[in-house]
Every structure is written in C-alpha cells, then in structure tokens.
Coordinates of C-alpha atoms in Angstrom, one line a residue:
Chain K
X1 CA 28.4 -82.0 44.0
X2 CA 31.1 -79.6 43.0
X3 CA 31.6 -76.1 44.9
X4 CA 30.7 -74.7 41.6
X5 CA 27.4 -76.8 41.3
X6 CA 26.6 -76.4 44.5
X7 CA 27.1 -72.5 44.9
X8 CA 24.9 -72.1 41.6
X9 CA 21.8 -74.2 43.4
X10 CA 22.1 -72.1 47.1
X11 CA 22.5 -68.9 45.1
X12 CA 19.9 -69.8 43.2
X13 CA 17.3 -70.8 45.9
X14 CA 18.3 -68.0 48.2
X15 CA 18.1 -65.4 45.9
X16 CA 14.0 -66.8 45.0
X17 CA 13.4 -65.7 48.4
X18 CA 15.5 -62.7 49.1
X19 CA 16.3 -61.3 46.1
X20 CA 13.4 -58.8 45.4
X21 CA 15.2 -57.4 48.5
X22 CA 18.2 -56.6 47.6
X23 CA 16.1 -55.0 44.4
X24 CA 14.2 -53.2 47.1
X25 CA 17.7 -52.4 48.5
X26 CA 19.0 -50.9 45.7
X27 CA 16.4 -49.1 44.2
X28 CA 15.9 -47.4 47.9
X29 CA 19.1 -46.7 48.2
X30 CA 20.1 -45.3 44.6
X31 CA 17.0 -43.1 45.2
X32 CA 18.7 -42.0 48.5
X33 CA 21.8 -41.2 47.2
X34 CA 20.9 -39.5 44.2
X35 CA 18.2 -37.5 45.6
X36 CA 20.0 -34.2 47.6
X37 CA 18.8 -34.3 51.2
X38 CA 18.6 -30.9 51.6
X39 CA 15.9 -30.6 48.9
X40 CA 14.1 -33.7 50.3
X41 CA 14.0 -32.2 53.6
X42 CA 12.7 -29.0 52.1
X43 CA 14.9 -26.5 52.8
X44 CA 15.0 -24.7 49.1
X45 CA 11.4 -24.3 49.8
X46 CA 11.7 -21.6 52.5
X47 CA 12.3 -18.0 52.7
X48 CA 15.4 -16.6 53.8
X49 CA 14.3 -14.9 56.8
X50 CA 16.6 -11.5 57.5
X51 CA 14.0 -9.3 59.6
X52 CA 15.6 -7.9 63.1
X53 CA 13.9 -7.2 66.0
X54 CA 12.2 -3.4 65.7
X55 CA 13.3 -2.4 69.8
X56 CA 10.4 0.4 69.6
X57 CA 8.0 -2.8 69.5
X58 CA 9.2 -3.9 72.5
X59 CA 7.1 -2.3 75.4
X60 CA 6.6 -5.5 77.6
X61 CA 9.8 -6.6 79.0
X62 CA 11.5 -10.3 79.9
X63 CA 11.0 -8.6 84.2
X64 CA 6.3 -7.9 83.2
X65 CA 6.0 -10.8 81.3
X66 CA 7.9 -13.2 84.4
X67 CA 6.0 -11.4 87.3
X68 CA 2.9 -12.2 85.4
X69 CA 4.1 -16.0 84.0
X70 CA 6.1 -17.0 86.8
X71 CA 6.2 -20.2 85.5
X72 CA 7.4 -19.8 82.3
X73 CA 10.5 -21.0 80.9
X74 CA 12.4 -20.6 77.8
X75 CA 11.6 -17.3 76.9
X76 CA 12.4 -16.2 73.9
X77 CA 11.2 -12.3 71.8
X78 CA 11.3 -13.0 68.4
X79 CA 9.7 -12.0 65.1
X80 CA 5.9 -12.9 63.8
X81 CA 5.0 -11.5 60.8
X82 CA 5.5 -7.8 61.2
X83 CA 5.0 -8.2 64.8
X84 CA 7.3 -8.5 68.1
X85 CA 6.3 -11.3 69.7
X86 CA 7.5 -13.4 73.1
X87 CA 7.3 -17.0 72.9
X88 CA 7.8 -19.6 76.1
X89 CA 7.0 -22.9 77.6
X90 CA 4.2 -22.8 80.0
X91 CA 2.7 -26.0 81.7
X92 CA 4.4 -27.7 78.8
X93 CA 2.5 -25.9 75.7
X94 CA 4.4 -22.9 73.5
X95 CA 2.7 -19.5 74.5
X96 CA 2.9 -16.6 72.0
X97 CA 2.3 -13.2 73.7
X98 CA 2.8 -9.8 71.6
X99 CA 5.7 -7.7 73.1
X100 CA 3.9 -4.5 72.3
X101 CA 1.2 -5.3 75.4
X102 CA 1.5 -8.5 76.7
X103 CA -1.6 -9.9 75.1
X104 CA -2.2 -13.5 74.0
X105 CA -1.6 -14.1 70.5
X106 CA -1.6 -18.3 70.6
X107 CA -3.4 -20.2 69.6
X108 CA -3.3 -18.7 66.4
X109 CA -6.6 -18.5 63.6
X110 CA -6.4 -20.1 60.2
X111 CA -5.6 -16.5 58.7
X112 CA -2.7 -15.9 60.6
X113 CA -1.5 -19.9 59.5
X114 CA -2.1 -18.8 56.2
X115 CA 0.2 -15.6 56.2
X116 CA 2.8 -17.2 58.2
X117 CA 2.8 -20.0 55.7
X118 CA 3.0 -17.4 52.6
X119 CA 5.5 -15.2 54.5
X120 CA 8.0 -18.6 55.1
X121 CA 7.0 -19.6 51.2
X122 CA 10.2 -19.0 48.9
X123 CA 8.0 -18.8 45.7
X124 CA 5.5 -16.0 46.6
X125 CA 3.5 -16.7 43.1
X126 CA 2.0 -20.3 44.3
X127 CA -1.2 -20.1 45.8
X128 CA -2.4 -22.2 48.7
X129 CA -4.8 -25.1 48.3
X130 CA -6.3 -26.1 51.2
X131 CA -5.4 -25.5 55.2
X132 CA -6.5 -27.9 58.0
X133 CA -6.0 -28.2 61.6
X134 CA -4.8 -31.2 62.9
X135 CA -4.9 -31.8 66.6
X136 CA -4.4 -35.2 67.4
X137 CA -4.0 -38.7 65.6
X138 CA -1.1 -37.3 63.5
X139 CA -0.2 -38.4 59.9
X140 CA 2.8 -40.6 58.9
X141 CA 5.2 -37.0 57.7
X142 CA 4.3 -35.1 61.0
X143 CA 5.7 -35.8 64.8
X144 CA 2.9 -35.7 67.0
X145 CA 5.4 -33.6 69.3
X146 CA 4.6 -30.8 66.5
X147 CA 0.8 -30.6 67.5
X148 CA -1.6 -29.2 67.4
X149 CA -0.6 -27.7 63.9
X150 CA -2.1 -25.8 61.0
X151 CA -1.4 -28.4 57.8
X152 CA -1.2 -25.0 54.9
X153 CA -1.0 -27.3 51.0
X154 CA 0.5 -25.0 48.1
X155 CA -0.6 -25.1 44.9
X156 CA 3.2 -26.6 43.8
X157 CA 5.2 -29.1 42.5
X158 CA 5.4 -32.0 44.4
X159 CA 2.3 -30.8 46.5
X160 CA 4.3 -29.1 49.0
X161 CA 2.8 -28.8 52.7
X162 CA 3.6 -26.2 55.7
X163 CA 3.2 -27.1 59.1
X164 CA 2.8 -24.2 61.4
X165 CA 2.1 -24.8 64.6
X166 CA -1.0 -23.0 66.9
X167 CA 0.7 -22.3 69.8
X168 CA 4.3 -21.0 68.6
X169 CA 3.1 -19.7 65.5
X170 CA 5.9 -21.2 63.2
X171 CA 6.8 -22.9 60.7
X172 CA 8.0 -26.9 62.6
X173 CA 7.8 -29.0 59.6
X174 CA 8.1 -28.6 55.7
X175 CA 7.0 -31.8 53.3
X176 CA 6.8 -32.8 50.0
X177 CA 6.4 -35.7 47.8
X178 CA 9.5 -36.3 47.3
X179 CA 10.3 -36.5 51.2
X180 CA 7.3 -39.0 51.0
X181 CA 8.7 -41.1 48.6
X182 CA 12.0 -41.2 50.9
X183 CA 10.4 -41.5 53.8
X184 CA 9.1 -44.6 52.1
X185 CA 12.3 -46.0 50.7
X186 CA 14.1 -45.5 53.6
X187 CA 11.1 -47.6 55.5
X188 CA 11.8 -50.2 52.7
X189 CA 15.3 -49.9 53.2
X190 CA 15.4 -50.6 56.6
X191 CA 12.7 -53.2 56.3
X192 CA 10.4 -51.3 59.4
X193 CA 7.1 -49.9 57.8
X194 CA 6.0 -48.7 60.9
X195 CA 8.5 -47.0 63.3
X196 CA 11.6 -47.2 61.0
X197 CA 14.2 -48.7 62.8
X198 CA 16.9 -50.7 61.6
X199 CA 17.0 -53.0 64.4
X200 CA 14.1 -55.0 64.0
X201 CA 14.4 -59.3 63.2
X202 CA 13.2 -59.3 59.6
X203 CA 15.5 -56.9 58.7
X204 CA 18.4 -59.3 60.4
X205 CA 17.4 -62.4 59.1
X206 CA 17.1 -60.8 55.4
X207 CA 20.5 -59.3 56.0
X208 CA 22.3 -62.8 57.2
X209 CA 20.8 -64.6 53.9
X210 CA 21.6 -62.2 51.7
X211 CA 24.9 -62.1 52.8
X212 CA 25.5 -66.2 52.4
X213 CA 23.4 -65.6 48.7
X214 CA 26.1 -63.3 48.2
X215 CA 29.1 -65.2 48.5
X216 CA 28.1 -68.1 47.0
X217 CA 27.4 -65.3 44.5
X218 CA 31.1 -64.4 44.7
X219 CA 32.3 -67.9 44.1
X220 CA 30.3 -68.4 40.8
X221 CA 31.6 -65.2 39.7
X222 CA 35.5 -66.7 40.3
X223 CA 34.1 -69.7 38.3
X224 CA 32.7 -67.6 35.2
X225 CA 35.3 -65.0 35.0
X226 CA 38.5 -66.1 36.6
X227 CA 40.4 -66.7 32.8
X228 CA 42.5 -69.9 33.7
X229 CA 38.9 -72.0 35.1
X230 CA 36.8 -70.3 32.8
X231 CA 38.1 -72.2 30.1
X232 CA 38.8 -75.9 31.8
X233 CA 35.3 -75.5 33.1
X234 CA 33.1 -74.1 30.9
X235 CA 32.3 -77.5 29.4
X236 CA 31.6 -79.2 32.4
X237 CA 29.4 -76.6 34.4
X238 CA 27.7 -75.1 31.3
X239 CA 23.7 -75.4 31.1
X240 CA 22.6 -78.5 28.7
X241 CA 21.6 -75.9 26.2
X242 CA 24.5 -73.8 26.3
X243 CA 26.8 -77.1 25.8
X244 CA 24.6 -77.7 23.1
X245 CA 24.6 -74.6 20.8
X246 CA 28.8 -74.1 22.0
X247 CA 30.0 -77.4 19.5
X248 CA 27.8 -76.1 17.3
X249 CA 28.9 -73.2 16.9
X250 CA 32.8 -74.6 16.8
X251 CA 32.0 -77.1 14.1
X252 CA 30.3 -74.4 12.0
X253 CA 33.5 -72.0 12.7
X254 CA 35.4 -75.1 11.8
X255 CA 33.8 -75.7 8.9
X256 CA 34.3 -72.6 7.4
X257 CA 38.2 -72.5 8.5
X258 CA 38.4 -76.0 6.3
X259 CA 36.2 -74.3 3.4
X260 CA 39.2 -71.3 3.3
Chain W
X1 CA 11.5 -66.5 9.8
X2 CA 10.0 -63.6 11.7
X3 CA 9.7 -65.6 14.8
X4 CA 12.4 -67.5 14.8
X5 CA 14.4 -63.6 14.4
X6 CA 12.2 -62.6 17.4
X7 CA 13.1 -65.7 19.3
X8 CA 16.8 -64.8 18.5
X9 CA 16.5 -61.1 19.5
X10 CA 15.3 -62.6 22.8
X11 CA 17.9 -65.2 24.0
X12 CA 20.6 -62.4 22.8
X13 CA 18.7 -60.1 25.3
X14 CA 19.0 -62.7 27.4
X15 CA 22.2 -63.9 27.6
X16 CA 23.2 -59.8 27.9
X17 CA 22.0 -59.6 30.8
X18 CA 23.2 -63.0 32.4
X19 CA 26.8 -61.0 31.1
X20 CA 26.1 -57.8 32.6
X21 CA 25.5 -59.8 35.9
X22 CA 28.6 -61.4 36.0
X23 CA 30.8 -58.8 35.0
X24 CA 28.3 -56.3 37.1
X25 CA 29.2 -59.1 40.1
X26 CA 33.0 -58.2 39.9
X27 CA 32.8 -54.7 40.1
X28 CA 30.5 -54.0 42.6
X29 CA 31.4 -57.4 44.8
X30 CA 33.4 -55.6 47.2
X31 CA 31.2 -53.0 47.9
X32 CA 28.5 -55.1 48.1
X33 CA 29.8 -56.8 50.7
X34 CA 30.7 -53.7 52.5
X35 CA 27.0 -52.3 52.7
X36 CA 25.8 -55.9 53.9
X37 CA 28.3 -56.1 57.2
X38 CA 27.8 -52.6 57.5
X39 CA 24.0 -53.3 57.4
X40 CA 24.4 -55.7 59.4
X41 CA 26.6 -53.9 62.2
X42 CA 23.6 -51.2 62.6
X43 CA 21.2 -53.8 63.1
X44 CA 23.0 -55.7 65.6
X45 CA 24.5 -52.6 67.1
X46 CA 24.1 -51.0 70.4
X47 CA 22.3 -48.1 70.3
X48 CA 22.9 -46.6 73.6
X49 CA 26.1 -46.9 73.0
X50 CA 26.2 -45.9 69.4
X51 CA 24.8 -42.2 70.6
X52 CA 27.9 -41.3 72.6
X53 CA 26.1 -40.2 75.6
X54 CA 27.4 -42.9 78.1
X55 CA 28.3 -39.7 80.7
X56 CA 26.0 -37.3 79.6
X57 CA 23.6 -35.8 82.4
X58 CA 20.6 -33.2 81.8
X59 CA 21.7 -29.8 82.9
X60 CA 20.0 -28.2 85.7
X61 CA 18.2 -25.2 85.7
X62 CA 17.9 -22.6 89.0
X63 CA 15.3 -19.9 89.7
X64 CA 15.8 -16.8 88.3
X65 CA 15.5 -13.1 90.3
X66 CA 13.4 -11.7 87.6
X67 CA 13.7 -8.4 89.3
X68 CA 17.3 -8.0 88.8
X69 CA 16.4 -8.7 85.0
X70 CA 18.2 -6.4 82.5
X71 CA 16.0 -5.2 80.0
X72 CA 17.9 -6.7 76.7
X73 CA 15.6 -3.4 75.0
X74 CA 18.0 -1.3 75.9
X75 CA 21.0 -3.2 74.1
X76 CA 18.8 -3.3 71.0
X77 CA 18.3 0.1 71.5
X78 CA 21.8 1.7 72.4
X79 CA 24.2 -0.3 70.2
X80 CA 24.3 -0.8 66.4
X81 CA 23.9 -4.9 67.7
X82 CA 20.7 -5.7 65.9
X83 CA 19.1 -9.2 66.7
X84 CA 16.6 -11.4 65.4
X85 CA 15.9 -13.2 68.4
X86 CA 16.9 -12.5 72.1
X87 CA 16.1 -16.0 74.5
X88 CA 16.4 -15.7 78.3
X89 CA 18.7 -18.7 78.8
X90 CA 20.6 -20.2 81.5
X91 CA 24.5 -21.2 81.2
X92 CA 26.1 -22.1 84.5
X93 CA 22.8 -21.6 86.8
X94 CA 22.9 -17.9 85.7
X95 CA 20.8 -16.3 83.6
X96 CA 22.0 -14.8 80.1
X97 CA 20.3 -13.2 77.3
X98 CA 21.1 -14.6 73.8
X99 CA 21.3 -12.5 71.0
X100 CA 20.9 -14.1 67.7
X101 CA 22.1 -12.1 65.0
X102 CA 22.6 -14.4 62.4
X103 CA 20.5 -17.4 62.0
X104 CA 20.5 -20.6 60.0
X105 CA 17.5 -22.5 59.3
X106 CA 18.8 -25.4 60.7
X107 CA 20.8 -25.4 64.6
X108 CA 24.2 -26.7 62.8
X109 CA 24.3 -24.2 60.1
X110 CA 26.3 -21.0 60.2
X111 CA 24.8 -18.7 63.5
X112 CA 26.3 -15.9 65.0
X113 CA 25.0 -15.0 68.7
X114 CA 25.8 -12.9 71.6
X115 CA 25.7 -13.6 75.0
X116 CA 24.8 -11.2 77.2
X117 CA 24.4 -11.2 81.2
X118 CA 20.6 -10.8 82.2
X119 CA 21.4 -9.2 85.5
X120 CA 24.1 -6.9 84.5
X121 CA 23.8 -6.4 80.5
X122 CA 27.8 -6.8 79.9
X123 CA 28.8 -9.1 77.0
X124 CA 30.2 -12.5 77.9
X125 CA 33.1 -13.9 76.5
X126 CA 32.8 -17.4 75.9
X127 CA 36.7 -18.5 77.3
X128 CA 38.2 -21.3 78.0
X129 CA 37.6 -21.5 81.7
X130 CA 33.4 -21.4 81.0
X131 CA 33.7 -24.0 78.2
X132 CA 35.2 -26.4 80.4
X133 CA 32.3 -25.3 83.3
X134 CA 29.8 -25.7 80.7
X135 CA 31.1 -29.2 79.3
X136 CA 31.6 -30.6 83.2
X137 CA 28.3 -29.8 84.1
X138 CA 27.1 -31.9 81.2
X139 CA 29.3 -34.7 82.1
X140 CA 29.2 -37.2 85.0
X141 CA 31.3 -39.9 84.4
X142 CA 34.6 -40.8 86.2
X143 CA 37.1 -38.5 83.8
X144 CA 38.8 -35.3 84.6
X145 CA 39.5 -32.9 81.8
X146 CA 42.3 -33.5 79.6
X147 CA 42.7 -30.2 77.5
X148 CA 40.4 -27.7 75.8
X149 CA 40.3 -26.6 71.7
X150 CA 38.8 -24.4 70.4
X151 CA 38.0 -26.2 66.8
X152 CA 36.7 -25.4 63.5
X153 CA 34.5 -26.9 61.0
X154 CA 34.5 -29.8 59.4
X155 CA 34.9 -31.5 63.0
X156 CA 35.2 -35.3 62.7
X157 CA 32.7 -36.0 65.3
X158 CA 30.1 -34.1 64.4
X159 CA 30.7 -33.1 60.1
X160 CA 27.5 -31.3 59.7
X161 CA 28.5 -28.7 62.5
X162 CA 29.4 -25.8 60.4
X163 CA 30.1 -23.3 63.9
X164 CA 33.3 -23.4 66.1
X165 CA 33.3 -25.2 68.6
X166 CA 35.2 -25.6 72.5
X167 CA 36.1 -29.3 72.3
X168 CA 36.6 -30.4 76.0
X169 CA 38.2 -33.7 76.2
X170 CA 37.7 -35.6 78.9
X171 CA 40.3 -38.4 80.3
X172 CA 37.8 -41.6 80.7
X173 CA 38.3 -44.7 78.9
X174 CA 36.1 -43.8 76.4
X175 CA 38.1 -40.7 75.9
X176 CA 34.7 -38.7 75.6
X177 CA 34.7 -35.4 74.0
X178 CA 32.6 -32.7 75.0
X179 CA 31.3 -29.7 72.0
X180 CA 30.0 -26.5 73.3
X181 CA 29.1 -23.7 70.7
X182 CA 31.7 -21.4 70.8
X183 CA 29.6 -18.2 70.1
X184 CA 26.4 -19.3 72.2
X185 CA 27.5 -21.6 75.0
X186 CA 24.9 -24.1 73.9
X187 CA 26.3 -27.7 74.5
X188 CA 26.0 -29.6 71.2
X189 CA 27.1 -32.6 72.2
X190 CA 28.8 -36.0 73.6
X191 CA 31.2 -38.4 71.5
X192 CA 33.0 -40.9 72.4
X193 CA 34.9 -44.2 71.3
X194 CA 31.7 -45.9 70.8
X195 CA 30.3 -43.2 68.6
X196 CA 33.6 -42.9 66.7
X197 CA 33.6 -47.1 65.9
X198 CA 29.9 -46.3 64.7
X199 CA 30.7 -43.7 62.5
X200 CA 33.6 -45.7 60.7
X201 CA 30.3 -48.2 60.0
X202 CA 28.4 -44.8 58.5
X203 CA 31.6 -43.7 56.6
X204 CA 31.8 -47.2 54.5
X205 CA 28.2 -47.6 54.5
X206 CA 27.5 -44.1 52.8
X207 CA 31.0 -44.0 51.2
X208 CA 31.6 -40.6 52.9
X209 CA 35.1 -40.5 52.3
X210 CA 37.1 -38.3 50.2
X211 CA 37.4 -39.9 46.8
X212 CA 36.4 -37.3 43.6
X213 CA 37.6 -34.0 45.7
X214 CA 35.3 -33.9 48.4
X215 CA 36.1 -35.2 51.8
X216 CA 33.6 -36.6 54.4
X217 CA 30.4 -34.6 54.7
X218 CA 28.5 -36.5 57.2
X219 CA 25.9 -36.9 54.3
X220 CA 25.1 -39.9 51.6
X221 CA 25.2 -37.2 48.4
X222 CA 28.7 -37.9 46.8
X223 CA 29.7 -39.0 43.4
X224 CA 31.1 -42.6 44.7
X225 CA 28.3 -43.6 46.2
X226 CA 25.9 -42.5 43.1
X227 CA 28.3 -44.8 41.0
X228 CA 27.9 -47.7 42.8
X229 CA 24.3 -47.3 43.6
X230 CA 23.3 -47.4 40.2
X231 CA 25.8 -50.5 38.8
X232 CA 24.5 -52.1 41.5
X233 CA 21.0 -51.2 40.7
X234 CA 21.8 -53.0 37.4
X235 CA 23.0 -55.7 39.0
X236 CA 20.1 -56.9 41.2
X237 CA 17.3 -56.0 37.9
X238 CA 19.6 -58.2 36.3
X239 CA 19.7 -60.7 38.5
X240 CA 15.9 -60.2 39.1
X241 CA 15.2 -61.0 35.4
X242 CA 17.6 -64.0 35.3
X243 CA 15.4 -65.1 38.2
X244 CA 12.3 -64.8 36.7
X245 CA 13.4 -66.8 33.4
X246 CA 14.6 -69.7 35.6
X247 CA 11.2 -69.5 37.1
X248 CA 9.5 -69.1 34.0
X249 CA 11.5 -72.2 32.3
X250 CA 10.8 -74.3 35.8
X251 CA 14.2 -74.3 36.7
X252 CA 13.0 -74.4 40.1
X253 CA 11.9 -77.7 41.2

C-alpha cells in the first residue's frame, strides 16, 4: 500500500475514535479564547469598593482585642457595611468582631448576607432571588475551603450567584453561567470531569493518538495540495466515484472544445 | 428534476467541505501541532517542578508583645493617610501594621500599602537590605544572593503582577528568583528554570506572544489565538461531517 493509501486508512480509523475529541477540543477551547476571563470570573459584576476606615469607629484596639483572643492571628480592621469591623483566624475559623465594642458579629444572619451581597452588587436595580446556607457537601462552582457560606442568587443575566461567607462576612466567590459553562469546557478540555487536572491517562492516551491521526493527516494534505503530486496523483488515489465523474467531465469539456 | 437538483446541492455541499478541510489542514497544521506537544508536555510534565518552588520554605511566625502594640488609630487619626484595611502582620519575626490604601479586587492588581511598625508607629521603608531578608527567609536552598532589582510590571515571571516588585536572585542552579511586593513586603513568589521552560509551553500553547500589538499577558484573550481557534473549529466540524458521511456510505468496514 502506498504512503498515500495507507495514511488515508490510519487517518481515517483514528479519527472514528478520537475525532469527536479534537471537536470537543476545539469547541472548548474557541469558547475559552473568545470568552474574556475577567468577565467569566466575574469581576464586572462587583462594586468598586472606595470606603476608608472611619478612625472614630475604632474604640477596641489590635492591644483589647489580643489580651482577650490571645490566640488569634491574622488580624486584620476592615470595613462591613457601614461598620468597623476586626476580622482574624481563631482555632482555624474567620472571627468577625465590631471594633466599636468588641462584640461578636460572625457568624452572620441571612439579612446581613443579603445586604453584603447587594452592597458588593454592581447593578443595584437586580433583585435577589433566593439565599441559602450551605455548610457542608459543597457544589461543583464553590471550594469547600469557602464554607460555611451564604449562596445570595440575583435576579440577572446569566443567573449570577454571591458567595459570602458566615464567619468573615465577605464576598469569597462570584459565579455565573457563563463561568459554569467554562468550568465545563475546560473539564472537557482537559478530559478530567471530576478534579480537572490535565494529568490524568485518558487525557494522554487521547493526546498520543491524536497526534499520529494528525500527521498522517499532514501527509494527505502534501498529497492533495502539494501542486506538482496533485496532478500525477490525482488519478491514481482518487475515490472510484470521483475517477468516475473526473473523465466525464473532460470528455464533456472536450466535446464542447471540438463543437467550437 | 427536483431531486436529482437536491441531490446535486448536496454532494456540492459535500465536496465544500472535504475542500475547506484540506485547505483548513494547511493553515492551521502548524499550529495544530503546536497545541498537541504542548498538550502533551502539561500532561507529562512535572508538576512540582513546574510550580517553581523547589527552595521555597513556609515562613515562620514569632509571638507578638501585644502590650508594646501601637495603636494604628492614632495614624488614622493624626495624618491625612486614610486606609481601607489595617492587618497586624509579621515581616522578619516583627510585627508591622499594613495600611491598605488602595486596593484591587484581586492580590495582583494595582495596591498601594503602607507599612508601619506595630511597636513604634514609624513608617518602614521597604529597601533593599529587607527585601533580600524577606526573600532569604523564604528560601532554603543551597544559593547565595546574586543581586537585587527593584522591577516593574509586565515582569516575565509572573505577567499578571501589575505592582513593583524586589526581584532577589539567587545563585543556585536553578537560578531561582525571589518577588517580594515592593510596597507591602508580602512575598509573591518563587521562579525558577523549571518554571521558566513551563511557561515557554503556556506561551505557545495560549499564543501569548506579541503578534497584533499586544505583547504577552499571561492570559489566553488575544487576537491570534481567536483566529486560529475558530479555523480550527472549522476544521474538526469539517472533518466531523466528512466522518459521518464515510460512516453513513459504510466506508468503514
């Protein structure tokens, strides 16, 4: 069998059982590309946030909050709502204490999720659609590192959700559909449904054939296009019916060149 | 007549497409080929290594005197420095306030901080001298520091990075670098050799180089890519349907 012939059967074959990846490949990846990452991951969703710390709040200091936490680390005042508030690690859960008088704020109510989640809202028009509190057995779009969170839905396009978590009282993770639908092509891409990782043996063994498809690919495409063996070959490799219809077509041309 | 036009209309469609795909085949071939070795690298690769953190070690943390403490209220207070956030940190096993004045959403976007001692509420310079502290006690391999820059963005190792940085190169044979934010001390991160070879892979995998105007961005958002993307999206539907008439005719047998 000629290299020509033979190519044209292994590219053939191969691609039967691999070539709805490299469809999968592609239409993943054009989606990828073409989609801006910084809208998939949300950020054109959330408010700028330019509040600065009001120092008059601040009548519990870094020296009463450690005598009475000793343990705490990573202490930081920052800004809830309206509100003056310390945040910290403490037995290895966020705290959130109000720095007007040291008192617990974490973990917070489904109102306070819900204001949070309207005040980090760029569109202050949408509504909210439902809130839930999810505590353990995460979903697919949410590290469980994030939990235990307040899931706030808006009223939006593409179904937006706000995470905000209990115990820090912040926004930790913005979704939408479209970050769905990449979070799915990128799965598909990568050929692991589960933990998305591009090492995995499917993904390998797809890769290797596909690459072999491909360059017997590569040769055909020297033996269709390359000018000089297009035409000495064309005859010999053609399909039965494309021999066919080709002196038929010749003869008619011929024909008519006579008839002239 | 009708059919026989319908017929027609049909192996025309036909043998398009089996001419897109071939002429679809020489343009995107190269490329093609590119995103399958490259593919292929990141699924064989090392990971460990890929990460650049062969001599990276956690930093410690010591007790604080939380008596000595500062209270940052007063800085609010007594200067026109207004802050979003002020976090009790720790750079060098002393404690510092940080001051955030300026805050992306995101860790590598455009911040502006303060760092202020906790025990004696004087502003700290971030020099040369702590950048290198900061950047050895984040590194525990056998090198010895080379020289210190202080670089701006776009930074080759890491593109996104849009603050100054202290680069702190150490003289290993991986010739690690070390990045410490220039403004807030915070170590962002390790590269190294390793890393670097990876992120060639990325570049040609993502097509992040500069080609219509924009350099590399670190990202997979750029005209070239788009491009190809999309011929080669034609090209495997076109292939696809080829497939299925070869099925459909039992070609396969």
């Amino acid at each position: 069998m000629s290299l020509h012939r033979s190519s044209r059967k292994y590219h053939k074959w191969l691609m039967l059982f691999i070539g709805l990846q490299l469809v999968v490949w592609s239409v993943s990846g054009t989606y990828m590309v073409l989609m801006d990452i910084d809208y998939i991951h949300g950020d054109s969703l959330v408010a700028k946030q330019k509040k600065n710390i009001a120092p008059g709040q601040v009548s519990y200091s870094f020296k009463q909050l450690l005598a009475e936490h000793p343990q705490a680390s990573k202490i930081e005042l920052g800004i809830m709502l309206d509100k003056v508030v310390y945040r910290f690690n403490l037995a290895k859960k966020k705290v959130t204490l109000s720095a007007s008088n040291g008192q617990l704020i974490s973990p917070i109510s489904k109102d306070i999720a819900i204001e949070i989640a309207k005040h980090n809202y760029a569109d202050k028009s949408i509504a909210i659609s439902s809130v839930k509190l999810i505590t353990e057995n995460t979903i697919r779009e949410l590290s469980s590192r994030h939990l235990p969170v307040w899931r706030v839905e808006f009223d939006d396009f593409a179904s937006p959700s706000f995470y905000i978590s209990t115990n820090s009282a912040q926004l930790v993770t913005k979704r939408h559909d479209y970050w769905r639908i990449f979070d799915w092509m990128f799965a598909f891409h990568v050929m692991d449904y589960i933990d998305e990782s591009p090492d995995n043996k499917l993904l390998l063994i797809v890769s290797i054939l596909a690459f072999i498809a491909s360059i017997f690919g590569l040769i055909l495409t020297y033996y269709r296009l390359a000018p000089a063996q297009n035409k000495r070959r064309k005859g010999k490799s053609g399909r039965v019916k494309l021999s066919k219809s080709k002196p038929k077509k010749t003869s008619k041309a011929k024909l008519e060149a006579t008839s002239e | 007549m009708n059919k026989a036009n319908k017929k027609n209309t049909k192996y025309f469609m036909l043998s398009t497409i089996k001419t897109l795909h071939k002429w679809l085949s020489l343009l995107v071939f190269i490329q093609l080929f590119i995103w399958l070795s490259t593919g292929l690298f990141f699924n064989l690769m090392d990971h460990d290594k890929a990460s650049g953190n062969q001599y990276k070690q956690n930093l410690v943390s010591q007790d604080i005197d939380h008596q000595r403490l500062f209270d940052p209220k007063e800085l609010l207070l007594a200067s026109n420095t207004s802050a979003s956030e002020v976090a009790l940190i720790q750079r060098l096993g002393k404690p510092y306030y940080l001051l955030t004045h300026d805050k992306g959403l995101y860790k590598h976007f455009d911040s502006h901080f303060t760092l202020v001692d906790a025990y004696t509420g004087l502003i700290k310079k971030l020099d040369i001298e702590m950048a290198s502290a900061l950047a050895q006690a984040s590194y525990n391999g056998p090198g010895k520091i080379a020289n210190v820059l202080l670089v701006k963005p776009p930074i080759n190792d890491f593109l996104k990075e849009e603050n100054n940085l202290w680069q702190v190169n150490f003289s290993d044979e991986l010739h690690t670098s070390v990045y410490i934010n220039a403004s807030s001390g915070r170590l962002i991160g390790h590269s190294n050799e390793d890393k670097r070879f990876v992120d060639f892979f990325f570049m040609l995998h993502f097509m992040d180089y500069p080609l219509f105007g924009q350099g590399a961005v670190g990202g997979f958002n750029n005209l070239q890519i788009s491009i190809f993307a999309i011929l080669t999206l034609f090209f495997c539907l076109t292939g696809l349907i080829w497939t299925l008439e070869l099925l459909i005719k039992g070609r396969y047998k």
